[in-house]
Coordinates of N, CA and C in Angstrom, one line a residue:
M157 N 14.9 18.2 20.3 CA 16.4 18.3 20.1 C 17.1 16.9 20.0
I158 N 16.7 16.0 20.9 CA 17.3 14.7 20.8 C 16.9 14.0 19.6
V159 N 15.7 14.1 19.1 CA 15.2 13.5 17.8 C 16.1 13.9 16.7
F160 N 16.4 15.3 16.7 CA 17.1 15.8 15.5 C 18.6 15.4 15.6
Q161 N 19.2 15.2 16.9 CA 20.6 14.7 17.0 C 20.6 13.3 16.5
I162 N 19.5 12.4 16.9 CA 19.7 10.9 16.5 C 19.6 10.9 14.9
Q163 N 18.6 11.7 14.3 CA 18.5 11.8 12.8 C 19.9 12.3 12.1
A164 N 20.5 13.2 12.8 CA 21.7 13.7 12.2 C 22.7 12.7 12.3
W165 N 22.9 11.9 13.4 CA 23.8 10.8 13.5 C 23.5 9.6 12.6
L166 N 22.2 9.3 12.3 CA 21.9 8.2 11.4 C 22.1 8.6 10.0
L167 N 21.9 9.8 9.6 CA 22.0 10.2 8.1 C 23.4 10.8 7.8
S168 N 24.2 11.0 8.8 CA 25.6 11.6 8.5 C 26.5 10.6 7.8
D169 N 27.2 11.2 6.7 CA 28.2 10.4 6.0 C 29.6 10.4 6.6
S170 N 29.7 11.4 7.6 CA 31.0 11.5 8.3 C 31.1 10.6 9.5
V171 N 30.2 10.0 10.0 CA 30.2 9.1 11.1 C 30.8 7.8 10.6
P172 N 31.8 7.4 11.4 CA 32.5 6.1 10.8 C 31.5 4.9 11.2
R173 N 31.7 3.8 10.3 CA 31.1 2.6 10.5 C 32.1 1.5 10.8
N174 N 32.5 1.7 12.1 CA 33.7 0.7 12.5 C 33.2 -0.4 13.5
D175 N 31.8 -0.5 13.7 CA 31.3 -1.5 14.6 C 29.9 -1.9 13.9
F176 N 29.4 -2.9 14.5 CA 28.1 -3.6 14.1 C 26.9 -2.5 14.1
V177 N 26.9 -1.8 15.2 CA 25.7 -0.8 15.4 C 25.9 0.3 14.5
S178 N 27.0 0.9 14.4 CA 27.2 2.0 13.5 C 27.2 1.7 11.9
A179 N 27.5 0.4 11.7 CA 27.5 0.1 10.3 C 26.1 -0.2 9.8
N180 N 25.3 -0.6 10.8 CA 23.8 -1.0 10.4 C 22.8 -0.1 11.1
R181 N 23.2 1.2 11.5 CA 22.4 2.0 12.3 C 21.1 2.4 11.6
E182 N 21.0 2.6 10.3 CA 19.8 3.0 9.7 C 18.8 1.8 9.7
G183 N 19.4 0.6 9.5 CA 18.4 -0.7 9.6 C 18.0 -1.0 11.0
I184 N 18.9 -0.7 12.0 CA 18.4 -1.0 13.4 C 17.3 0.0 13.7
Y185 N 17.7 1.3 13.5 CA 16.6 2.3 13.8 C 15.3 2.1 13.2
S186 N 15.4 1.8 11.9 CA 14.1 1.8 11.0 C 13.3 0.6 11.4
L187 N 13.9 -0.4 12.0 CA 13.1 -1.7 12.4 C 11.9 -1.2 13.3
L188 N 12.2 -0.3 14.3 CA 11.1 0.1 15.1 C 10.0 0.8 14.3
G189 N 10.4 1.7 13.3 CA 9.5 2.3 12.5 C 8.6 1.3 11.8
Y190 N 9.4 0.3 11.1 CA 8.5 -0.7 10.3 C 7.5 -1.6 11.2
L191 N 8.0 -1.8 12.5 CA 7.1 -2.4 13.4 C 5.9 -1.7 13.7
A192 N 6.1 -0.4 14.0 CA 5.0 0.5 14.2 C 4.0 0.7 13.1
L193 N 4.7 0.7 11.8 CA 3.8 0.7 10.7 C 3.0 -0.5 10.4
Y194 N 3.7 -1.7 10.8 CA 3.0 -2.9 10.7 C 1.7 -3.0 11.6
Y195 N 1.9 -2.6 12.9 CA 0.8 -2.6 13.8 C -0.2 -1.6 13.5
L196 N 0.1 -0.5 13.1 CA -1.0 0.5 12.7 C -1.7 0.1 11.5
S197 N -1.1 -0.6 10.7 CA -1.7 -1.2 9.4 C -2.7 -2.3 9.9
S198 N -2.3 -3.0 10.9 CA -3.2 -4.1 11.4 C -4.5 -3.6 12.0
V199 N -4.1 -2.4 12.6 CA -5.3 -1.7 13.2 C -6.3 -1.2 12.2
L200 N -5.8 -0.7 11.1 CA -6.5 -0.3 10.0 C -7.3 -1.4 9.4
G201 N -6.6 -2.6 9.2 CA -7.3 -3.8 8.7 C -8.3 -4.2 9.6
S202 N -8.2 -4.2 10.9 CA -9.2 -4.7 11.9 C -10.5 -3.7 11.7
F203 N -10.2 -2.4 11.5 CA -11.1 -1.4 11.4 C -12.1 -1.7 10.2
I204 N -11.4 -2.1 9.1 CA -12.2 -2.4 7.9 C -13.0 -3.7 7.9
S205 N -12.3 -4.7 8.5 CA -12.8 -6.0 8.6 C -14.1 -6.1 9.6
S206 N -14.3 -5.2 10.4 CA -15.3 -5.1 11.4 C -16.6 -4.6 10.8
T207 N -16.5 -4.2 9.5 CA -17.7 -3.7 8.8 C -18.7 -4.8 8.7
G208 N -19.9 -4.4 8.7 CA -21.0 -5.4 8.4 C -21.2 -5.7 7.0
I209 N -22.2 -6.6 6.7 CA -22.4 -7.1 5.3 C -23.4 -6.1 4.6
R210 N -24.0 -5.2 5.2 CA -25.0 -4.3 4.5 C -24.2 -3.3 3.6
L211 N -24.7 -3.1 2.5 CA -24.2 -2.1 1.6 C -23.9 -0.7 2.2
K212 N -25.0 -0.3 2.9 CA -24.9 1.1 3.5 C -23.8 1.1 4.6
S213 N -23.4 0.0 5.3 CA -22.4 0.0 6.2 C -21.0 0.2 5.5
W214 N -20.9 -0.3 4.3 CA -19.6 -0.1 3.5 C -19.4 1.2 2.9
I215 N -20.6 1.8 2.5 CA -20.6 3.3 2.1 C -20.1 4.1 3.3
Y216 N -20.7 3.9 4.4 CA -20.4 4.7 5.5 C -18.8 4.4 6.0
R217 N -18.3 3.2 5.9 CA -17.0 2.9 6.2 C -16.1 3.6 5.1
D218 N -16.4 3.8 3.9 CA -15.6 4.3 3.0 C -15.5 5.8 3.2
L219 N -16.6 6.4 3.6 CA -16.5 7.9 4.0 C -15.7 8.0 5.3
Q220 N -15.8 7.1 6.3 CA -14.8 7.2 7.4 C -13.3 7.1 7.0
L221 N -13.1 6.2 6.0 CA -11.7 6.1 5.6 C -11.1 7.5 5.1
L222 N -12.0 8.1 4.2 CA -11.6 9.4 3.7 C -11.4 10.5 4.7
L223 N -12.3 10.4 5.8 CA -12.2 11.4 6.9 C -10.9 11.1 7.6
W224 N -10.5 9.8 7.8 CA -9.3 9.4 8.5 C -8.1 9.9 7.6
T225 N -8.2 9.9 6.4 CA -7.1 10.3 5.4 C -6.8 11.7 5.8
L226 N -7.9 12.6 5.7 CA -7.6 14.0 6.1 C -7.0 14.2 7.4
V227 N -7.5 13.6 8.4 CA -6.9 13.6 9.8 C -5.4 13.3 9.8
L228 N -5.1 12.1 9.2 CA -3.7 11.6 9.1 C -2.8 12.6 8.3
F229 N -3.4 13.3 7.3 CA -2.6 14.1 6.4 C -2.2 15.4 7.2
A230 N -3.2 15.9 8.0 CA -2.8 17.0 8.9 C -1.9 16.7 9.8
L231 N -2.0 15.4 10.5 CA -0.9 15.0 11.4 C 0.4 14.8 10.8
Q232 N 0.5 14.4 9.5 CA 1.7 14.3 8.8 C 2.3 15.6 8.7
K233 N 1.6 16.6 8.3 CA 2.1 18.0 8.2 C 2.6 18.6 9.4
L234 N 1.9 18.2 10.5 CA 2.3 18.6 11.9 C 3.8 17.9 12.2
C235 N 3.8 16.6 12.0 CA 5.2 15.9 12.3 C 6.3 16.5 11.4
E236 N 6.0 16.8 10.1 CA 7.0 17.3 9.2 C 7.5 18.7 9.8
S237 N 6.6 19.5 10.3 CA 7.0 20.8 10.9 C 7.9 20.5 12.2
L238 N 7.7 19.4 12.9 CA 8.4 19.1 14.1 C 9.7 18.3 13.9
F239 N 9.6 17.3 13.0 CA 10.7 16.4 12.9 C 11.4 16.3 11.5
G240 N 10.9 17.2 10.7 CA 11.5 17.3 9.3 C 10.8 16.4 8.3
P241 N 11.3 16.4 7.1 CA 10.7 15.7 6.0 C 10.7 14.0 6.3
P242 N 9.8 13.4 5.6 CA 9.7 11.9 5.8 C 11.0 11.3 5.2
S243 N 11.4 10.2 5.8 CA 12.7 9.6 5.4 C 12.4 8.0 5.4
R244 N 12.6 7.4 4.2 CA 12.5 5.9 4.2 C 13.6 5.2 4.7
R245 N 14.7 6.1 4.7 CA 16.0 5.4 5.1 C 16.0 5.1 6.6
I246 N 15.3 6.0 7.3 CA 15.3 5.7 8.8 C 13.8 5.5 9.4
V247 N 12.9 5.6 8.4 CA 11.4 5.3 8.8 C 11.1 6.1 10.0
N248 N 11.1 7.5 10.0 CA 10.8 8.4 11.0 C 9.2 8.6 11.0
A249 N 8.8 9.3 12.0 CA 7.3 9.5 12.2 C 6.6 10.1 11.1
P250 N 7.3 11.1 10.4 CA 6.5 11.6 9.2 C 6.4 10.6 8.1
Y251 N 7.4 9.7 8.0 CA 7.4 8.7 6.9 C 6.2 7.7 7.2
I252 N 6.1 7.2 8.5 CA 5.1 6.3 9.0 C 3.7 6.9 8.7
I253 N 3.5 8.0 9.0 CA 2.2 8.6 8.9 C 1.9 8.9 7.4
E254 N 2.9 9.3 6.6 CA 2.7 9.4 5.1 C 2.4 8.1 4.5
M255 N 2.9 6.9 4.9 CA 2.5 5.8 4.4 C 1.0 5.3 4.8
L256 N 0.6 5.7 6.0 CA -0.7 5.5 6.5 C -1.8 6.3 5.7
V257 N -1.4 7.6 5.4 CA -2.1 8.4 4.5 C -2.3 7.8 3.2
F258 N -1.2 7.4 2.6 CA -1.3 6.8 1.2 C -2.2 5.6 1.3
H259 N -2.0 4.7 2.1 CA -2.6 3.4 2.1 C -4.1 3.6 2.5
T260 N -4.4 4.4 3.4 CA -5.8 4.8 3.8 C -6.6 5.3 2.6
F261 N -5.9 6.3 1.9 CA -6.6 6.9 0.7 C -6.7 5.9 -0.3
M262 N -5.8 5.0 -0.7 CA -5.9 4.1 -1.7 C -6.9 3.0 -1.3
T263 N -7.0 2.6 -0.1 CA -8.0 1.6 0.3 C -9.4 2.2 0.1
A264 N -9.6 3.5 0.4 CA -10.8 4.2 0.4 C -11.2 4.3 -1.2
G265 N -10.3 4.5 -2.1 CA -10.4 4.6 -3.5 C -10.8 3.3 -4.1
F266 N -10.1 2.2 -3.7 CA -10.5 0.8 -4.1 C -11.8 0.5 -3.6
L267 N -12.2 0.8 -2.4 CA -13.5 0.4 -1.9 C -14.5 1.2 -2.7
F268 N -14.3 2.4 -3.0 CA -15.2 3.2 -3.8 C -15.6 2.6 -5.2
V269 N -14.5 2.1 -5.8 CA -14.6 1.4 -7.1 C -15.4 0.2 -6.9
Q270 N -15.1 -0.6 -5.8 CA -15.8 -1.8 -5.6 C -17.3 -1.5 -5.3
L271 N -17.6 -0.4 -4.7 CA -18.9 -0.2 -4.4 C -19.8 0.2 -5.7
V272 N -19.0 1.1 -6.5 CA -19.8 1.4 -7.8 C -19.9 0.2 -8.7
S273 N -18.9 -0.7 -8.7 CA -19.1 -1.8 -9.6 C -20.0 -2.8 -9.0
F274 N -20.3 -2.7 -7.8 CA -21.2 -3.7 -7.1 C -22.6 -3.7 -7.7
F275 N -23.1 -2.4 -8.1 CA -24.4 -2.2 -8.6 C -24.7 -3.0 -10.0
G276 N -23.6 -2.9 -10.8 CA -23.6 -3.6 -12.1 C -23.5 -5.2 -11.9
W277 N -22.8 -5.6 -11.0 CA -22.8 -7.1 -10.8 C -24.0 -7.6 -10.1
A278 N -24.6 -6.7 -9.3 CA -25.8 -7.2 -8.4 C -26.8 -7.4 -9.4
A279 N -27.1 -6.7 -10.5 CA -28.1 -6.9 -11.4 C -28.1 -8.2 -12.1
Q280 N -26.9 -8.9 -12.1 CA -26.7 -10.1 -12.9 C -26.7 -11.3 -12.0
M281 N -26.8 -11.0 -10.7 CA -26.7 -12.1 -9.6 C -28.1 -12.4 -9.1
P282 N -28.2 -13.6 -8.6 CA -29.5 -13.9 -7.9 C -29.8 -13.3 -6.6
Q283 N -30.8 -13.4 -6.1 CA -31.2 -12.8 -4.7 C -30.1 -13.4 -3.6
F284 N -29.7 -12.5 -2.9 CA -28.8 -12.9 -1.7 C -29.5 -13.4 -0.6
K285 N -29.0 -14.3 0.1 CA -29.6 -14.7 1.4 C -29.1 -13.8 2.5
R286 N -29.9 -13.9 3.6 CA -29.7 -13.0 4.6 C -28.3 -13.0 5.3
D287 N -27.7 -14.2 5.3 CA -26.4 -14.4 6.1 C -25.2 -14.4 5.1
E288 N -25.5 -14.1 3.8 CA -24.4 -14.1 2.8 C -23.8 -12.7 2.7
N289 N -22.5 -12.8 2.4 CA -21.8 -11.5 2.2 C -21.8 -11.2 0.6
A290 N -22.4 -10.3 0.1 CA -22.5 -10.1 -1.3 C -21.1 -9.8 -1.9
F291 N -20.2 -9.1 -1.2 CA -18.9 -8.8 -1.6 C -18.0 -10.0 -2.0
E292 N -18.4 -11.2 -1.3 CA -17.6 -12.3 -1.5 C -18.1 -13.1 -2.8
L293 N -19.4 -12.9 -3.0 CA -20.1 -13.6 -4.2 C -19.7 -12.8 -5.5
L294 N -19.5 -11.4 -5.3 CA -19.4 -10.6 -6.5 C -18.0 -10.1 -6.5
Q295 N -17.0 -11.0 -6.4 CA -15.6 -10.6 -6.3 C -15.0 -10.5 -7.7
P296 N -14.3 -9.3 -7.9 CA -13.8 -9.1 -9.4 C -12.8 -10.2 -9.8
C297 N -12.8 -10.4 -11.1 CA -12.0 -11.5 -11.6 C -10.5 -11.4 -11.3
L298 N -10.0 -10.1 -11.4 CA -8.6 -9.8 -11.2 C -8.2 -10.1 -9.6
L299 N -9.1 -9.6 -8.7 CA -8.9 -9.7 -7.4 C -8.9 -11.3 -7.0
R300 N -9.8 -12.1 -7.6 CA -9.8 -13.5 -7.5 C -8.7 -14.2 -7.9
A301 N -8.1 -13.7 -9.1 CA -7.0 -14.3 -9.7 C -5.6 -14.0 -8.8
I302 N -5.5 -12.9 -8.2 CA -4.4 -12.4 -7.4 C -4.5 -13.3 -6.1
N303 N -5.6 -13.3 -5.5 CA -5.8 -14.1 -4.3 C -5.5 -15.6 -4.4
K304 N -5.8 -16.1 -5.5 CA -5.6 -17.6 -5.7 C -4.1 -17.9 -6.2
N305 N -3.5 -16.9 -6.6 CA -2.1 -17.0 -7.2 C -1.2 -16.0 -6.6
A306 N -1.2 -15.8 -5.3 CA -0.5 -14.7 -4.7 C 1.1 -14.9 -4.9
M307 N 1.5 -16.1 -4.7 CA 3.0 -16.4 -4.9 C 3.4 -16.2 -6.3
C308 N 2.7 -16.6 -7.3 CA 3.0 -16.2 -8.7 C 3.0 -14.8 -8.9
F309 N 2.0 -14.2 -8.4 CA 1.9 -12.6 -8.6 C 3.1 -12.0 -8.0
F310 N 3.6 -12.4 -6.8 CA 4.8 -11.8 -6.3 C 6.0 -12.1 -7.1
I311 N 6.1 -13.3 -7.6 CA 7.3 -13.7 -8.4 C 7.4 -12.9 -9.7
I312 N 6.2 -12.8 -10.4 CA 6.2 -12.1 -11.6 C 6.6 -10.6 -11.4
A313 N 6.0 -10.0 -10.4 CA 6.3 -8.5 -10.0 C 7.7 -8.3 -9.8
N314 N 8.4 -9.4 -9.1 CA 9.8 -9.3 -8.7 C 10.7 -9.4 -10.0
V315 N 10.4 -10.4 -10.8 CA 11.0 -10.6 -12.1 C 11.0 -9.4 -12.9
L316 N 9.8 -8.9 -13.0 CA 9.7 -7.7 -13.9 C 10.4 -6.5 -13.4
T317 N 10.5 -6.4 -12.1 CA 11.3 -5.4 -11.4 C 12.8 -5.5 -11.8
G318 N 13.3 -6.8 -11.8 CA 14.6 -7.0 -12.2 C 14.9 -6.7 -13.8
V319 N 13.8 -7.0 -14.5 CA 14.0 -6.6 -16.0 C 14.1 -5.1 -16.0
V320 N 13.3 -4.3 -15.5 CA 13.3 -2.8 -15.4 C 14.7 -2.4 -15.1
N321 N 15.3 -3.0 -14.0 CA 16.6 -2.7 -13.5 C 17.7 -3.0 -14.5
M322 N 17.6 -4.2 -15.2 CA 18.5 -4.6 -16.2 C 18.5 -3.7 -17.4
L323 N 17.3 -3.2 -17.7 CA 17.2 -2.2 -18.9 C 17.9 -1.0 -18.7
G324 N 18.3 -0.7 -17.4 CA 19.0 0.6 -17.1 C 18.2 1.9 -17.3
I325 N 16.9 1.7 -17.0 CA 16.1 2.9 -17.0 C 16.4 3.9 -15.8
P326 N 16.8 5.1 -16.1 CA 17.2 5.9 -15.0 C 16.0 6.6 -14.3
S327 N 15.4 5.7 -13.4 CA 14.2 6.2 -12.8 C 14.4 7.3 -11.8
K328 N 15.6 7.4 -11.3 CA 15.9 8.5 -10.4 C 15.7 9.9 -11.0
Y329 N 16.1 9.9 -12.3 CA 16.1 11.2 -13.0 C 15.0 11.3 -14.1
S330 N 14.0 10.4 -14.1 CA 12.9 10.4 -15.0 C 11.9 11.5 -14.6
G331 N 11.2 12.0 -15.7 CA 10.3 13.0 -15.4 C 8.9 12.4 -14.9
Q332 N 8.1 13.1 -14.5 CA 6.8 12.6 -13.9 C 5.9 11.8 -14.9
Y333 N 6.0 12.3 -16.2 CA 5.2 11.6 -17.1 C 5.8 10.2 -17.6
Q334 N 7.1 10.3 -17.7 CA 7.8 9.0 -18.0 C 7.8 8.1 -16.9
S335 N 7.8 8.6 -15.7 CA 7.8 7.6 -14.5 C 6.3 7.0 -14.3
T336 N 5.3 7.9 -14.6 CA 3.9 7.4 -14.6 C 3.6 6.4 -15.6
A337 N 4.1 6.6 -16.8 CA 3.9 5.6 -18.0 C 4.6 4.4 -17.6
C338 N 5.8 4.4 -17.1 CA 6.6 3.2 -16.7 C 5.8 2.3 -15.8
I339 N 5.4 3.0 -14.6 CA 4.8 2.2 -13.6 C 3.4 1.7 -14.0
T340 N 2.7 2.5 -14.8 CA 1.3 2.0 -15.4 C 1.5 0.9 -16.3
L341 N 2.5 0.9 -17.2 CA 2.9 -0.3 -18.0 C 3.3 -1.5 -17.1
Y342 N 4.0 -1.2 -16.1 CA 4.5 -2.3 -15.1 C 3.3 -3.0 -14.5
I343 N 2.3 -2.2 -14.1 CA 1.2 -2.7 -13.4 C 0.2 -3.4 -14.4
L344 N 0.1 -3.1 -15.5 CA -0.7 -3.8 -16.6 C -0.2 -5.0 -16.9
I345 N 1.1 -5.0 -17.2 CA 1.9 -6.3 -17.5 C 1.8 -7.4 -16.4
V346 N 1.9 -7.0 -15.1 CA 1.8 -7.9 -14.0 C 0.4 -8.3 -13.9
C347 N -0.6 -7.6 -14.0 CA -2.1 -7.8 -13.8 C -2.5 -8.8 -14.9
A348 N -2.2 -8.4 -16.1 CA -2.4 -9.1 -17.3 C -1.9 -10.6 -17.2
S349 N -0.7 -10.7 -16.8 CA 0.0 -12.0 -16.6 C -0.7 -12.9 -15.6
I350 N -1.1 -12.4 -14.5 CA -1.6 -13.2 -13.4 C -3.0 -13.6 -13.8
F351 N -3.7 -12.7 -14.6 CA -5.0 -13.0 -15.1 C -5.0 -14.1 -16.1
A352 N -4.2 -14.0 -17.0 CA -3.9 -15.0 -18.0 C -3.6 -16.4 -17.4
L353 N -2.7 -16.4 -16.4 CA -2.4 -17.5 -15.7 C -3.5 -18.2 -15.0
S354 N -4.4 -17.3 -14.4 CA -5.5 -17.8 -13.6 C -6.6 -18.4 -14.6
K355 N -6.8 -17.7 -15.7 CA -7.7 -18.3 -16.7 C -7.2 -19.6 -17.3
R356 N -5.9 -19.8 -17.5 CA -5.4 -21.0 -18.1 C -5.5 -22.2 -17.1
R357 N -5.4 -21.8 -15.8 CA -5.5 -22.9 -14.8 C -6.9 -23.4 -14.7
R358 N -7.9 -22.4 -14.8 CA -9.3 -22.8 -14.7 C -9.7 -23.7 -15.9
S359 N -9.1 -23.3 -17.1 CA -9.5 -24.1 -18.3 C -8.8 -25.4 -18.4

């Protein structure tokens, strides 16, 4: 009951904003949620980084991530039934768990692609030493380009976001196919730009 009363106060348009706390109530309350999301993401990162260098251990880790995705998804549905739908505005518990579900699933998907690609790269590489991490030697060119030019990648993505906003694309009312096409084109342009920049710097 207390949680619903707090959420109603935070999201109400009739509550006056006549002091610092009431004027910034969503931001103050959501700070706790973002801190929780940060620390939970750090736990996920530590869980992944503790994986050994053997290929079998990474396959096992990918299966664990998929299992955690299912567990977190069930927990998200439980939280939604107790606290209502996810809200990015106040970063409530359903939203935090929804973000964990999304990022855990995407990490598992990216790791799966990395594992599948590993076999093709390994055929073209010399024998690995016992203490070497094969994933570091067989790093995809796009991942290497982003890691070496992280600030440029961030700037390009933000500039392109501004361009999309200046074009006046009504993203709020766009259909699912138009939205998917827009975000796909956005990702392709950002990735192609950073890859071209990295290739130019190497040459």
